[in-house]
């Protein structure tokens, strides 16, 4: 079995032309990840630039209203650029810089990762190009402007379904075309080794903080950690340091779109099969004969036909549970948190909140749920209004 | 049949076809036309939803073939019909998931049964080859290794124990790589000049993958007759005196 495996999942299924770049990245990552200078510089950026540690907020009103477990929100939405994505881009960009790369390329779905990459490119004086599905360019016009404002070039992708998976395809092709000076800054725990492990390590700061914060506030670990899963970076970040505590339930919330029985879904673990795509073996939504299925979710950030290999392994081993959440449930949760706590969540994070709304009342009052509020919802307001039939344009 | 047979008749002319574009009947006629024109090996592309190793024109061909309902079983049936008519060696080019999802055992077993001699999987590098190669070897199918201009030191291990031929992926340095590979292997070396690029038929390599004919089918609607004429001209240049530095 090759490197970077999580059970049977993971690996390095990429064209030969990329292999040396990926091996070089792995070497650099291995060399720098425990290097005190690198760690110090990253820590300083996380603290001073991104605003870490993020708060662990006790949602008292929500807890009272749902009448069950105590609910804490891990406020990744308060990070600079408005989501957990900044944790990973700071790490990878710093690494790319140390490798002598001068140019960053990245895919983006909702635009969160694109904005984060463009941000760090501006900060570190690097050239930046973002690939974004033409459909998403339409859905997230404001984020496209943000990326341009930050100095990045945004390339709309019109091939295939013109969404996130096609953006990954095109970024991969661009990396093949220009590999010398370019680092492909993958935004999630997907792709060939070392990306899934490396991105996880950069996001693991979330669960490291959660552990410390919950011990300080409650003197014990949470009963459950809940997070939304597209590729799965915020979820693995929120899970990672708790995997070794089997008493903590880990729950990933997938985007079911219009329902897992429909074709309009992106619930990979629930509806998918093991396959090989985007450099990894993992679960993928597939049509017959191994074609990657077009997927759908109201959330552009979860609208991806695959999931990170470590999640597939956590599923296979039974260590984590994965539940599907429909558009309707997510929009309800989006509205609910806005009203009850005065916090507008990203529609991605609203998938996790939706599950918490169902789960909390079924648990004892001394149970503790930590839900990862992976991003803020400003970007989604127009789309949510339209979903509710309001005539709003951005 | 072994894929090595493709190299017994001088420099090998290896045209590429996307199966099912515009439909399987046309693909079948194209195969006959290419075989008659003297193709030494025909590379049959099995369409994948996300053909990351293809250029834009052939990507379009794959997408349209899939939209028309083409699938792996349909292509196996096509090959079965073709095999009754022609003896030209055939190779499949596709992506790991097409083979894996069909069941690698079952897929490669079908290939062996139908006499498809080689398999090219651009998203399976040396590090991941074993899960496919073990079955290929058992069935007598050659899993073709790809080398790239960025391969560097990896080239030696990639070609060691390889079977069939060595596939040089598209780059400006393809011809330079042929020279380097000669010192490492006695297997035939085949060059792919890449999407939209005319093949240098006078290359020092032992064979040339030609995608331009298929691109002509997509962009200009070339008929099997036109495909035959183009292939014949190319074969003549390749197998002729070979002295003229004619680049088609």
PDB file of N, CA and C in Angstrom, chain A residues 2 5 8 11-20 23 159-160 165-166 169-170 173 179 273-277 281 286 289-292, chain B residues 47-52 54 59 63 66 71-73 96-98 100-101 122-123 125 127-128 131-132 146-151 154 158:
ATOM      1  N   UNK A   2       0.506   2.248  -0.757  1.00  0.00           N
ATOM      2  CA  UNK A   2       1.342   3.433  -0.878  1.00  0.00           C
ATOM      3  C   UNK A   2       1.198   4.329   0.349  1.00  0.00           C
ATOM      4  N   UNK A   5      -2.057   6.685   3.679  1.00  0.00           N
ATOM      5  CA  UNK A   5      -3.299   5.902   3.715  1.00  0.00           C
ATOM      6  C   UNK A   5      -4.027   6.057   5.040  1.00  0.00           C
ATOM      7  N   UNK A   8      -8.031   1.906   3.703  1.00  0.00           N
ATOM      8  CA  UNK A   8      -7.766   1.742   2.268  1.00  0.00           C
ATOM      9  C   UNK A   8      -7.770   3.088   1.546  1.00  0.00           C
ATOM     10  N   UNK A  11      -3.770   7.891  -0.548  1.00  0.00           N
ATOM     11  CA  UNK A  11      -2.880   7.562  -1.651  1.00  0.00           C
ATOM     12  C   UNK A  11      -2.506   8.773  -2.491  1.00  0.00           C
ATOM     13  N   UNK A  12      -1.945   8.479  -3.653  1.00  0.00           N
ATOM     14  CA  UNK A  12      -1.436   9.547  -4.527  1.00  0.00           C
ATOM     15  C   UNK A  12      -1.769   9.236  -5.983  1.00  0.00           C
ATOM     16  N   UNK A  13      -3.027   9.298  -6.337  1.00  0.00           N
ATOM     17  CA  UNK A  13      -3.443   8.960  -7.700  1.00  0.00           C
ATOM     18  C   UNK A  13      -3.407  10.210  -8.578  1.00  0.00           C
ATOM     19  N   UNK A  14      -2.206  10.553  -9.006  1.00  0.00           N
ATOM     20  CA  UNK A  14      -2.031  11.766  -9.814  1.00  0.00           C
ATOM     21  C   UNK A  14      -1.113  11.467 -10.988  1.00  0.00           C
ATOM     22  N   UNK A  15      -1.167  12.312 -12.016  1.00  0.00           N
ATOM     23  CA  UNK A  15      -0.282  12.092 -13.157  1.00  0.00           C
ATOM     24  C   UNK A  15       1.184  12.163 -12.745  1.00  0.00           C
ATOM     25  N   UNK A  16       1.990  11.359 -13.427  1.00  0.00           N
ATOM     26  CA  UNK A  16       3.425  11.316 -13.155  1.00  0.00           C
ATOM     27  C   UNK A  16       4.042  12.719 -13.127  1.00  0.00           C
ATOM     28  N   UNK A  17       3.553  13.585 -13.992  1.00  0.00           N
ATOM     29  CA  UNK A  17       4.167  14.923 -14.098  1.00  0.00           C
ATOM     30  C   UNK A  17       4.107  15.695 -12.773  1.00  0.00           C
ATOM     31  N   UNK A  18       3.139  15.350 -11.917  1.00  0.00           N
ATOM     32  CA  UNK A  18       3.009  16.051 -10.631  1.00  0.00           C
ATOM     33  C   UNK A  18       3.743  15.363  -9.490  1.00  0.00           C
ATOM     34  N   UNK A  19       4.200  14.123  -9.724  1.00  0.00           N
ATOM     35  CA  UNK A  19       4.715  13.341  -8.602  1.00  0.00           C
ATOM     36  C   UNK A  19       5.889  14.008  -7.883  1.00  0.00           C
ATOM     37  N   UNK A  20       6.849  14.509  -8.657  1.00  0.00           N
ATOM     38  CA  UNK A  20       8.004  15.099  -7.973  1.00  0.00           C
ATOM     39  C   UNK A  20       7.623  16.338  -7.166  1.00  0.00           C
ATOM     40  N   UNK A  23       6.092  15.070  -3.991  1.00  0.00           N
ATOM     41  CA  UNK A  23       7.118  14.498  -3.113  1.00  0.00           C
ATOM     42  C   UNK A  23       7.958  15.603  -2.478  1.00  0.00           C
ATOM     43  N   UNK A 159     -15.944  24.025 -17.763  1.00  0.00           N
ATOM     44  CA  UNK A 159     -15.998  22.609 -18.131  1.00  0.00           C
ATOM     45  C   UNK A 159     -16.884  21.825 -17.156  1.00  0.00           C
ATOM     46  N   UNK A 160     -17.350  20.670 -17.602  1.00  0.00           N
ATOM     47  CA  UNK A 160     -18.125  19.760 -16.748  1.00  0.00           C
ATOM     48  C   UNK A 160     -19.353  20.438 -16.171  1.00  0.00           C
ATOM     49  N   UNK A 165     -15.847  20.701  -8.235  1.00  0.00           N
ATOM     50  CA  UNK A 165     -15.003  19.594  -8.707  1.00  0.00           C
ATOM     51  C   UNK A 165     -14.278  19.975  -9.998  1.00  0.00           C
ATOM     52  N   UNK A 166     -14.953  20.747 -10.838  1.00  0.00           N
ATOM     53  CA  UNK A 166     -14.339  21.167 -12.093  1.00  0.00           C
ATOM     54  C   UNK A 166     -13.257  22.211 -11.834  1.00  0.00           C
ATOM     55  N   UNK A 169     -10.303  20.232 -10.971  1.00  0.00           N
ATOM     56  CA  UNK A 169      -9.714  19.686 -12.208  1.00  0.00           C
ATOM     57  C   UNK A 169      -8.834  20.718 -12.897  1.00  0.00           C
ATOM     58  N   UNK A 170      -9.376  21.928 -13.046  1.00  0.00           N
ATOM     59  CA  UNK A 170      -8.649  22.953 -13.797  1.00  0.00           C
ATOM     60  C   UNK A 170      -7.425  23.451 -13.027  1.00  0.00           C
ATOM     61  N   UNK A 173      -4.808  20.947 -13.611  1.00  0.00           N
ATOM     62  CA  UNK A 173      -4.220  21.098 -14.953  1.00  0.00           C
ATOM     63  C   UNK A 173      -3.264  22.288 -14.996  1.00  0.00           C
ATOM     64  N   UNK A 179       4.608  24.301 -13.024  1.00  0.00           N
ATOM     65  CA  UNK A 179       4.841  23.677 -11.739  1.00  0.00           C
ATOM     66  C   UNK A 179       6.040  24.291 -11.016  1.00  0.00           C
ATOM     67  N   UNK A 273     -19.936   5.811  -3.079  1.00  0.00           N
ATOM     68  CA  UNK A 273     -19.208   4.536  -3.044  1.00  0.00           C
ATOM     69  C   UNK A 273     -17.709   4.837  -3.074  1.00  0.00           C
ATOM     70  N   UNK A 274     -16.916   3.846  -2.668  1.00  0.00           N
ATOM     71  CA  UNK A 274     -15.470   4.035  -2.720  1.00  0.00           C
ATOM     72  C   UNK A 274     -15.044   4.172  -4.181  1.00  0.00           C
ATOM     73  N   UNK A 275     -14.202   5.142  -4.437  1.00  0.00           N
ATOM     74  CA  UNK A 275     -13.705   5.360  -5.789  1.00  0.00           C
ATOM     75  C   UNK A 275     -12.342   6.026  -5.747  1.00  0.00           C
ATOM     76  N   UNK A 276     -11.851   6.385  -6.927  1.00  0.00           N
ATOM     77  CA  UNK A 276     -10.540   7.036  -7.034  1.00  0.00           C
ATOM     78  C   UNK A 276     -10.712   8.294  -7.870  1.00  0.00           C
ATOM     79  N   UNK A 277     -10.429   9.420  -7.270  1.00  0.00           N
ATOM     80  CA  UNK A 277     -10.624  10.692  -7.975  1.00  0.00           C
ATOM     81  C   UNK A 277      -9.862  11.788  -7.232  1.00  0.00           C
ATOM     82  N   UNK A 281      -8.111   7.797  -3.004  1.00  0.00           N
ATOM     83  CA  UNK A 281      -9.179   6.812  -2.890  1.00  0.00           C
ATOM     84  C   UNK A 281     -10.025   7.236  -1.700  1.00  0.00           C
ATOM     85  N   UNK A 286     -21.140   8.754  -7.211  1.00  0.00           N
ATOM     86  CA  UNK A 286     -20.858   8.264  -8.554  1.00  0.00           C
ATOM     87  C   UNK A 286     -22.129   7.830  -9.269  1.00  0.00           C
ATOM     88  N   UNK A 289     -20.960   3.020 -13.770  1.00  0.00           N
ATOM     89  CA  UNK A 289     -19.709   2.816 -14.482  1.00  0.00           C
ATOM     90  C   UNK A 289     -18.604   3.775 -14.062  1.00  0.00           C
ATOM     91  N   UNK A 290     -18.647   4.245 -12.799  1.00  0.00           N
ATOM     92  CA  UNK A 290     -17.527   5.024 -12.276  1.00  0.00           C
ATOM     93  C   UNK A 290     -17.454   6.466 -12.719  1.00  0.00           C
ATOM     94  N   UNK A 291     -18.515   6.966 -13.339  1.00  0.00           N
ATOM     95  CA  UNK A 291     -18.499   8.395 -13.663  1.00  0.00           C
ATOM     96  C   UNK A 291     -18.811   9.175 -12.392  1.00  0.00           C
ATOM     97  N   UNK A 292     -18.103  10.280 -12.191  1.00  0.00           N
ATOM     98  CA  UNK A 292     -18.349  11.109 -11.012  1.00  0.00           C
ATOM     99  C   UNK A 292     -19.690  11.825 -11.220  1.00  0.00           C
TER     100      UNK A 292
ATOM    101  N   UNK B  47     -14.326   7.187 -22.142  1.00  0.00           N
ATOM    102  CA  UNK B  47     -14.648   8.495 -21.570  1.00  0.00           C
ATOM    103  C   UNK B  47     -14.851   8.467 -20.059  1.00  0.00           C
ATOM    104  N   UNK B  48     -14.365   9.524 -19.409  1.00  0.00           N
ATOM    105  CA  UNK B  48     -14.541   9.715 -17.971  1.00  0.00           C
ATOM    106  C   UNK B  48     -15.103  11.119 -17.774  1.00  0.00           C
ATOM    107  N   UNK B  49     -15.938  11.245 -16.756  1.00  0.00           N
ATOM    108  CA  UNK B  49     -16.581  12.540 -16.504  1.00  0.00           C
ATOM    109  C   UNK B  49     -15.578  13.668 -16.275  1.00  0.00           C
ATOM    110  N   UNK B  50     -14.410  13.343 -15.749  1.00  0.00           N
ATOM    111  CA  UNK B  50     -13.437  14.370 -15.386  1.00  0.00           C
ATOM    112  C   UNK B  50     -12.059  14.026 -15.935  1.00  0.00           C
ATOM    113  N   UNK B  51     -11.907  14.160 -17.248  1.00  0.00           N
ATOM    114  CA  UNK B  51     -10.668  13.712 -17.899  1.00  0.00           C
ATOM    115  C   UNK B  51      -9.538  14.715 -17.735  1.00  0.00           C
ATOM    116  N   UNK B  52      -8.919  14.709 -16.561  1.00  0.00           N
ATOM    117  CA  UNK B  52      -7.938  15.750 -16.234  1.00  0.00           C
ATOM    118  C   UNK B  52      -6.653  15.664 -17.069  1.00  0.00           C
ATOM    119  N   UNK B  54      -6.710  15.198 -20.341  1.00  0.00           N
ATOM    120  CA  UNK B  54      -7.030  15.521 -21.730  1.00  0.00           C
ATOM    121  C   UNK B  54      -7.051  17.020 -21.985  1.00  0.00           C
ATOM    122  N   UNK B  59     -11.658  16.553 -24.210  1.00  0.00           N
ATOM    123  CA  UNK B  59     -12.541  16.598 -23.041  1.00  0.00           C
ATOM    124  C   UNK B  59     -13.995  16.758 -23.507  1.00  0.00           C
ATOM    125  N   UNK B  63     -17.169  14.305 -22.837  1.00  0.00           N
ATOM    126  CA  UNK B  63     -18.416  14.787 -22.236  1.00  0.00           C
ATOM    127  C   UNK B  63     -19.613  14.454 -23.131  1.00  0.00           C
ATOM    128  N   UNK B  66     -20.443  10.745 -23.152  1.00  0.00           N
ATOM    129  CA  UNK B  66     -21.137  10.347 -21.919  1.00  0.00           C
ATOM    130  C   UNK B  66     -22.585  10.817 -21.929  1.00  0.00           C
ATOM    131  N   UNK B  71     -21.088   3.713 -22.165  1.00  0.00           N
ATOM    132  CA  UNK B  71     -20.550   3.170 -20.917  1.00  0.00           C
ATOM    133  C   UNK B  71     -19.584   2.016 -21.192  1.00  0.00           C
ATOM    134  N   UNK B  72     -18.967   1.549 -20.128  1.00  0.00           N
ATOM    135  CA  UNK B  72     -17.893   0.558 -20.251  1.00  0.00           C
ATOM    136  C   UNK B  72     -18.367  -0.706 -20.955  1.00  0.00           C
ATOM    137  N   UNK B  73     -19.550  -1.203 -20.602  1.00  0.00           N
ATOM    138  CA  UNK B  73     -20.042  -2.430 -21.241  1.00  0.00           C
ATOM    139  C   UNK B  73     -20.261  -2.235 -22.731  1.00  0.00           C
ATOM    140  N   UNK B  96      -8.356   5.781 -13.467  1.00  0.00           N
ATOM    141  CA  UNK B  96      -8.373   4.738 -12.456  1.00  0.00           C
ATOM    142  C   UNK B  96      -9.797   4.360 -12.037  1.00  0.00           C
ATOM    143  N   UNK B  97     -10.666   5.348 -11.888  1.00  0.00           N
ATOM    144  CA  UNK B  97     -11.982   5.035 -11.331  1.00  0.00           C
ATOM    145  C   UNK B  97     -12.859   4.204 -12.261  1.00  0.00           C
ATOM    146  N   UNK B  98     -12.638   4.356 -13.576  1.00  0.00           N
ATOM    147  CA  UNK B  98     -13.402   3.551 -14.534  1.00  0.00           C
ATOM    148  C   UNK B  98     -13.086   2.070 -14.312  1.00  0.00           C
ATOM    149  N   UNK B 100     -11.457   0.731 -11.529  1.00  0.00           N
ATOM    150  CA  UNK B 100     -11.709   0.364 -10.136  1.00  0.00           C
ATOM    151  C   UNK B 100     -13.197   0.113  -9.882  1.00  0.00           C
ATOM    152  N   UNK B 101     -14.049   0.991 -10.432  1.00  0.00           N
ATOM    153  CA  UNK B 101     -15.482   0.870 -10.139  1.00  0.00           C
ATOM    154  C   UNK B 101     -16.096  -0.333 -10.859  1.00  0.00           C
ATOM    155  N   UNK B 122      -3.524   7.481 -16.859  1.00  0.00           N
ATOM    156  CA  UNK B 122      -2.689   8.651 -16.543  1.00  0.00           C
ATOM    157  C   UNK B 122      -2.748   9.098 -15.090  1.00  0.00           C
ATOM    158  N   UNK B 123      -3.771   8.679 -14.334  1.00  0.00           N
ATOM    159  CA  UNK B 123      -3.808   9.097 -12.928  1.00  0.00           C
ATOM    160  C   UNK B 123      -3.317   7.996 -11.981  1.00  0.00           C
ATOM    161  N   UNK B 125       0.258   6.739 -10.945  1.00  0.00           N
ATOM    162  CA  UNK B 125       1.715   6.821 -11.058  1.00  0.00           C
ATOM    163  C   UNK B 125       2.371   5.564 -10.491  1.00  0.00           C
ATOM    164  N   UNK B 127       3.857   4.896  -7.811  1.00  0.00           N
ATOM    165  CA  UNK B 127       3.555   4.606  -6.402  1.00  0.00           C
ATOM    166  C   UNK B 127       2.243   3.849  -6.220  1.00  0.00           C
ATOM    167  N   UNK B 128       1.315   4.003  -7.153  1.00  0.00           N
ATOM    168  CA  UNK B 128      -0.004   3.390  -6.998  1.00  0.00           C
ATOM    169  C   UNK B 128      -0.240   2.236  -7.960  1.00  0.00           C
ATOM    170  N   UNK B 131      -1.741  -2.129  -7.340  1.00  0.00           N
ATOM    171  CA  UNK B 131      -3.098  -2.694  -7.262  1.00  0.00           C
ATOM    172  C   UNK B 131      -3.668  -2.983  -8.653  1.00  0.00           C
ATOM    173  N   UNK B 132      -3.147  -2.311  -9.679  1.00  0.00           N
ATOM    174  CA  UNK B 132      -3.588  -2.582 -11.052  1.00  0.00           C
ATOM    175  C   UNK B 132      -2.644  -3.550 -11.755  1.00  0.00           C
ATOM    176  N   UNK B 146       4.007   5.715 -17.545  1.00  0.00           N
ATOM    177  CA  UNK B 146       4.175   7.042 -18.146  1.00  0.00           C
ATOM    178  C   UNK B 146       5.366   7.745 -17.510  1.00  0.00           C
ATOM    179  N   UNK B 147       6.136   8.437 -18.340  1.00  0.00           N
ATOM    180  CA  UNK B 147       7.184   9.296 -17.797  1.00  0.00           C
ATOM    181  C   UNK B 147       6.904  10.725 -18.247  1.00  0.00           C
ATOM    182  N   UNK B 148       7.358  11.674 -17.444  1.00  0.00           N
ATOM    183  CA  UNK B 148       7.109  13.083 -17.713  1.00  0.00           C
ATOM    184  C   UNK B 148       8.417  13.845 -17.637  1.00  0.00           C
ATOM    185  N   UNK B 149       8.435  15.065 -18.177  1.00  0.00           N
ATOM    186  CA  UNK B 149       9.699  15.838 -18.145  1.00  0.00           C
ATOM    187  C   UNK B 149      10.150  16.129 -16.718  1.00  0.00           C
ATOM    188  N   UNK B 150       9.218  16.049 -15.769  1.00  0.00           N
ATOM    189  CA  UNK B 150       9.578  16.302 -14.374  1.00  0.00           C
ATOM    190  C   UNK B 150       9.991  15.023 -13.647  1.00  0.00           C
ATOM    191  N   UNK B 151      10.025  13.898 -14.350  1.00  0.00           N
ATOM    192  CA  UNK B 151      10.298  12.624 -13.669  1.00  0.00           C
ATOM    193  C   UNK B 151      11.701  12.538 -13.093  1.00  0.00           C
ATOM    194  N   UNK B 154      13.299   9.612 -11.115  1.00  0.00           N
ATOM    195  CA  UNK B 154      12.272   8.575 -11.016  1.00  0.00           C
ATOM    196  C   UNK B 154      12.225   7.679 -12.242  1.00  0.00           C
ATOM    197  N   UNK B 158      10.776   3.801 -12.760  1.00  0.00           N
ATOM    198  CA  UNK B 158       9.519   3.672 -13.506  1.00  0.00           C
ATOM    199  C   UNK B 158       9.665   2.640 -14.638  1.00  0.00           C
TER     200      UNK B 158
END
